[in-house]
Short mmCIF file of C-alpha atoms in Angstrom, two decimals:
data_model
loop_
_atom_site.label_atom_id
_atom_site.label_comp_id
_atom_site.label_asym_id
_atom_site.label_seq_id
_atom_site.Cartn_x
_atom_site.Cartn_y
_atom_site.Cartn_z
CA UNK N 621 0.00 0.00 0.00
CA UNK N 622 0.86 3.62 -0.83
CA UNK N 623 0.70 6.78 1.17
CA UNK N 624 -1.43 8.13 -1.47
CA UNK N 625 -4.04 4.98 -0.86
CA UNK N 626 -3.87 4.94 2.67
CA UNK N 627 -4.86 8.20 2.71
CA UNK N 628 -7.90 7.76 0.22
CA UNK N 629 -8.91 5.08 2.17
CA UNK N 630 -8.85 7.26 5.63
CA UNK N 631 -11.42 10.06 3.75
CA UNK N 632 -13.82 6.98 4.39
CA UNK N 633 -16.05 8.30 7.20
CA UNK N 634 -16.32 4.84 8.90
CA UNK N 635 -13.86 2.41 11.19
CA UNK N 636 -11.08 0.67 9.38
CA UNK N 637 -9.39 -2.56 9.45
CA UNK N 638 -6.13 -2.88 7.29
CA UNK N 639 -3.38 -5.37 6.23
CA UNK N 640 -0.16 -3.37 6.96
CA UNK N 641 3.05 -5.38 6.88
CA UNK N 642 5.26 -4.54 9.33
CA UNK N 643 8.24 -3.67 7.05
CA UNK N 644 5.57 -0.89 5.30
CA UNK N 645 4.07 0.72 8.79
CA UNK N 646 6.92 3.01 9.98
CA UNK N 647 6.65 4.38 6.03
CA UNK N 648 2.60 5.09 5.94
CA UNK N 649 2.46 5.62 10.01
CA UNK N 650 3.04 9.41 9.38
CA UNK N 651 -0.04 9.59 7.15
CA UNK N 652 -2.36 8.10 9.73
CA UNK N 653 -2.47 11.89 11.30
CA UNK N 654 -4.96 12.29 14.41
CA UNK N 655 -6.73 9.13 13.77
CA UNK N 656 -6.40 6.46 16.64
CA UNK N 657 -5.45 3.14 16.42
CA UNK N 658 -3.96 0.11 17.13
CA UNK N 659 -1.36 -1.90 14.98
CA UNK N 660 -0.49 -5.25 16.11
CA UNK N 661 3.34 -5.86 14.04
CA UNK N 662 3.10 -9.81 14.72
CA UNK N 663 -0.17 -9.92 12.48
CA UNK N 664 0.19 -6.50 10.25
CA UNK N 665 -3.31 -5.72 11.63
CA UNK N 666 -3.75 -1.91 11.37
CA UNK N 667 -7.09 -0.94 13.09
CA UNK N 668 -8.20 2.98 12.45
CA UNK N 669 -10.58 4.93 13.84
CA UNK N 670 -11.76 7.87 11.63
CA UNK N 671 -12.14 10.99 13.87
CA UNK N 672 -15.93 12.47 13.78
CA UNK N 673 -17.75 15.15 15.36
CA UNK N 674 -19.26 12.62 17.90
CA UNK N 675 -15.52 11.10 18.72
CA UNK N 676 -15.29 14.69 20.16
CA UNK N 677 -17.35 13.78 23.32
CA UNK N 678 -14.58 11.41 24.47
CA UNK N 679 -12.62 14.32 24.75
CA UNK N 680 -14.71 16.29 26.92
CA UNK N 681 -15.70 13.70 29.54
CA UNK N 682 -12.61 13.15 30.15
CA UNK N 683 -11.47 16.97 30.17
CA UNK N 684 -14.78 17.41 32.35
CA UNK N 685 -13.32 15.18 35.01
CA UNK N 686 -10.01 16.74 35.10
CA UNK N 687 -12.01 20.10 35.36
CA UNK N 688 -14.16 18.36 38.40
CA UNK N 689 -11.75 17.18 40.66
CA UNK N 690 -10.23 21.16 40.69
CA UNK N 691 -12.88 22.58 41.02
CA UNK N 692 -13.98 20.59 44.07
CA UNK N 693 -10.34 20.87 45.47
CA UNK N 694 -8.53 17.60 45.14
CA UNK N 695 -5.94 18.45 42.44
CA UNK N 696 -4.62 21.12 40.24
CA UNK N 697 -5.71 20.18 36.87
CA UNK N 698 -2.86 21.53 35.27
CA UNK N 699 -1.04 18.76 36.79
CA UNK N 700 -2.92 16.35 34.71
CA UNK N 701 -2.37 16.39 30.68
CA UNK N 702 -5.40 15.16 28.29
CA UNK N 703 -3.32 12.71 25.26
CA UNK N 704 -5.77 12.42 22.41
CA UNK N 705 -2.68 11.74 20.30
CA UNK N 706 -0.23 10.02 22.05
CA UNK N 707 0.94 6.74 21.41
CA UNK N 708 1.15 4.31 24.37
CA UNK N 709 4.16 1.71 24.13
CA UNK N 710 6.01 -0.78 25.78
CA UNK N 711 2.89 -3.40 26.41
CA UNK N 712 4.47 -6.47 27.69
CA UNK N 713 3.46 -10.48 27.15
CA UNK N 714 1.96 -11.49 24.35
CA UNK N 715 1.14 -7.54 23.81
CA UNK N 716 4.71 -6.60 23.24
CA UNK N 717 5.75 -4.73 20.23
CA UNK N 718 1.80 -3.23 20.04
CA UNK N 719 1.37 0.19 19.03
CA UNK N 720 -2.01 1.71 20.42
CA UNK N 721 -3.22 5.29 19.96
CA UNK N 722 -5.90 6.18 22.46
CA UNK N 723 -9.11 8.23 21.91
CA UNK N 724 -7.96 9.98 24.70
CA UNK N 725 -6.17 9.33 27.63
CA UNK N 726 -5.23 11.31 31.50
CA UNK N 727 -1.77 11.33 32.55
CA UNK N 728 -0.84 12.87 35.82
CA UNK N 729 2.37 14.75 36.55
CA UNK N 730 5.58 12.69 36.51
CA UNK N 731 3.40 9.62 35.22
CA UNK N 732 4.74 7.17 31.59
CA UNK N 733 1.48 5.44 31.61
CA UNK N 734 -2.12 6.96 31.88
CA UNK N 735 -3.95 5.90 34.82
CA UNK N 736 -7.55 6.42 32.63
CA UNK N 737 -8.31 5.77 29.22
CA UNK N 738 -11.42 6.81 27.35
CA UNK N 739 -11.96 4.92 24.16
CA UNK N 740 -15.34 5.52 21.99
CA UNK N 741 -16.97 3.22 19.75
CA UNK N 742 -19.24 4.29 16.87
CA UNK N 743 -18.85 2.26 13.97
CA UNK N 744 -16.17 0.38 15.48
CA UNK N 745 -17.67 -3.45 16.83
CA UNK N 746 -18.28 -3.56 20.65
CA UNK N 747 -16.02 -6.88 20.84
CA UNK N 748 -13.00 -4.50 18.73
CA UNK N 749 -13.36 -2.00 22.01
CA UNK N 750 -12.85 -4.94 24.39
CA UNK N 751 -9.74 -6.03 22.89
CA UNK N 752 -8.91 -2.99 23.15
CA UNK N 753 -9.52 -3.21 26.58
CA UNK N 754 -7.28 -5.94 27.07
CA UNK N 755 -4.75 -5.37 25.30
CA UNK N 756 -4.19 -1.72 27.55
CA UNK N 757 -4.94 -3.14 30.60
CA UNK N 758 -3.28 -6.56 30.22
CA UNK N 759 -0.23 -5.18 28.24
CA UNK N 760 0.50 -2.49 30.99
CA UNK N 761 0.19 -4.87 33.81
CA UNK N 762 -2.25 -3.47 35.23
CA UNK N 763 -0.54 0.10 35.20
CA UNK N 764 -3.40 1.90 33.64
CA UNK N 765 -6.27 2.03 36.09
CA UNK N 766 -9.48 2.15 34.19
CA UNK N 767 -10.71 1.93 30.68
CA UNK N 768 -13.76 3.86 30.07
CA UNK N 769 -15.93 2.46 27.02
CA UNK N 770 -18.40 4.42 25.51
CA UNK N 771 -20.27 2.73 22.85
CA UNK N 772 -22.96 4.41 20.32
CA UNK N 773 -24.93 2.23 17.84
CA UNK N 774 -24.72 4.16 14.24
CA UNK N 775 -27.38 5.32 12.51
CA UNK N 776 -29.78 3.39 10.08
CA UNK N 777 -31.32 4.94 7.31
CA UNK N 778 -33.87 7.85 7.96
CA UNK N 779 -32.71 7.74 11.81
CA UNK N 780 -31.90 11.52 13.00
CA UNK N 781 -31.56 10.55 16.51
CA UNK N 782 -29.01 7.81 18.16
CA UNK N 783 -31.17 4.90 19.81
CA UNK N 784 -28.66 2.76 21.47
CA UNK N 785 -25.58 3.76 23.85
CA UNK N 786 -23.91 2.61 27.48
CA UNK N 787 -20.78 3.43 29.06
CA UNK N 788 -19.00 0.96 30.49
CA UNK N 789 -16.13 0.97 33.00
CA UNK N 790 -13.31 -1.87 32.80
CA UNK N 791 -10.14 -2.90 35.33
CA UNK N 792 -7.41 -5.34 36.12
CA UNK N 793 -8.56 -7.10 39.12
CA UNK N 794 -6.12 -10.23 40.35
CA UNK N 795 -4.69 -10.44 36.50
CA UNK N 796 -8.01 -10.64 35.57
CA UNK N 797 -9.56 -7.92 33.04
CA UNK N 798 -13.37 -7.46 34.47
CA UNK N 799 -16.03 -5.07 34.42
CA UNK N 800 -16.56 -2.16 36.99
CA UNK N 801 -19.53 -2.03 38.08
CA UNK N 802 -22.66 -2.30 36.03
CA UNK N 803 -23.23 -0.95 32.12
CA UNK N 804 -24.95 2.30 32.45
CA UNK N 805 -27.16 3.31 29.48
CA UNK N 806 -26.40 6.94 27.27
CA UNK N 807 -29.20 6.14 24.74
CA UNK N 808 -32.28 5.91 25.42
CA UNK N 809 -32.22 8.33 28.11
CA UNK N 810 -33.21 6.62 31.75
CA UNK N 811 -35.28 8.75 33.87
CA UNK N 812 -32.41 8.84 36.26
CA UNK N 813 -30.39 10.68 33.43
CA UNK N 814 -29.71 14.00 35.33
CA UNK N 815 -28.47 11.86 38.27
CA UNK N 816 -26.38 9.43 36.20
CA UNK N 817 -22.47 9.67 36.94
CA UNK N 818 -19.33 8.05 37.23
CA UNK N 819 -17.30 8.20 40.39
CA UNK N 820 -13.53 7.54 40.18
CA UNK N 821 -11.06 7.65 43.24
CA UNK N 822 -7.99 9.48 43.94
CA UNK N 823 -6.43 6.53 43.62
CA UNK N 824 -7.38 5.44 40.43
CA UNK N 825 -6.71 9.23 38.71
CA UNK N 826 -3.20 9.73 40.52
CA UNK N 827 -2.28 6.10 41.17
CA UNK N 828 1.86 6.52 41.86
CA UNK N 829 1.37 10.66 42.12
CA UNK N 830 -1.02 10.56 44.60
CA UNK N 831 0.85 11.64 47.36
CA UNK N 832 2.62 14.48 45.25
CA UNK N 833 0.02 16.14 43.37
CA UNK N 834 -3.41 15.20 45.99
CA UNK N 835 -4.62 18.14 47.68
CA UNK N 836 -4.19 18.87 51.37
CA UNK N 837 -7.23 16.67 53.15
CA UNK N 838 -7.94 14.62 49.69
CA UNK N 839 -7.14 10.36 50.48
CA UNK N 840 -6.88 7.41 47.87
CA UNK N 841 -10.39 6.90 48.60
CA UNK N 842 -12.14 9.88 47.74
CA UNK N 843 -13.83 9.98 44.66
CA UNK N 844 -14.21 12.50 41.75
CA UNK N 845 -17.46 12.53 40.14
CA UNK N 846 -18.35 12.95 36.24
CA UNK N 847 -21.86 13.39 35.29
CA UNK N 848 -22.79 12.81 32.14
#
């Protein structure tokens, strides 16, 4: 494959799956721009995600939380960064060599790894998002804290509206990737929509930085909420 047909390909407003050899990746990596993804070297598997106004959300629930936990006093939110961009290396097992680009991702201060991960699904298949699950929370050893899934079904013809969605929260728990808590629906709208939240603890969001960027008064067990 070319650069010039990779990128073609990429002006396709939908989720990709690719055949990359490894040999060819490093050459057409540059074109992949802001898109995330995950490329798996062992297999030439290149999966893409084609950035949309909806992919945009991610963003902001995970900017919103950062935004949260200052304004209710248990961090300064400059000392955690938002990667929408970044590529996360170094997986280990049978992960290693994996290249994976989050949707977006919160790092704190003086952190390699994220502690949270956001990754959205829209066209891309609800079993592709676990993988990716595993693969981040496996392949770090457990050094990312959460995965966040949010998952929209796409629209059918003549649909205006979306009329399936959840979130989902995922962790490593004894080696074990599970789910946190239970799925909470986005789409249709529960009654209990104006209540509905996620609650994350110091812990989690800080992990290693806990004691050096936590408030005065603010424990591993406190919890940051995000309402959504």
């Amino acid at each position: 494959m070319t650069p010039d047909e990779l990128s073609k390909i990429l002006l396709l407003d939908e989720y990709q799956v690719l055949g990359i050899p490894q040999e060819d990746f490093a050459r057409l990596e540059p074109h992949i721009g802001n898109r995330a993804y995950t490329y798996r070297p062992a297999t030439g598997e290149l999966r893409i995600k084609v950035p949309s106004q909806i992919h945009g959300t991610v963003s902001s629930w995970a900017s919103d939380l950062r935004q949260e936990g200052e304004v209710v006093g248990a961090f300064d939110c400059r000392d955690l960064s938002l990667i929408s961009e970044g590529s996360l290396q170094g997986f280990m097992g049978e992960y290693e060599g994996i290249i994976k680009v989050p949707d977006c991702a919160i790092v704190p201060r003086g952190r390699f790894w994220p502690t949270l991960v956001f990754e959205f699904g829209y066209t891309e298949p609800y079993e592709d998002l676990k993988a990716d699950v595993k693969l981040s929370l496996e392949g770090s050893a457990g050094k990312i804290s959460k995965i966040i899934i949010i998952k929209l079904d796409p629209l059918r013809d003549g649909e205006t509206e979306i009329q399936k969605g959840f979130v989902e929260i995922w962790h490593l728990v004894d080696g074990q990737v599970k789910k946190h808590g239970r799925r909470k629906s986005l789409f249709p709208p529960p009654r209990s929509h104006a209540e509905q939240k996620l609650e994350l603890s110091l812990r989690d969001i800080l992990r290693s930085q806990l004691d050096n960027l936590a408030n005065e008064g603010w424990g591993k067990e406190d919890t940051i909420a995000l309402h959504f």
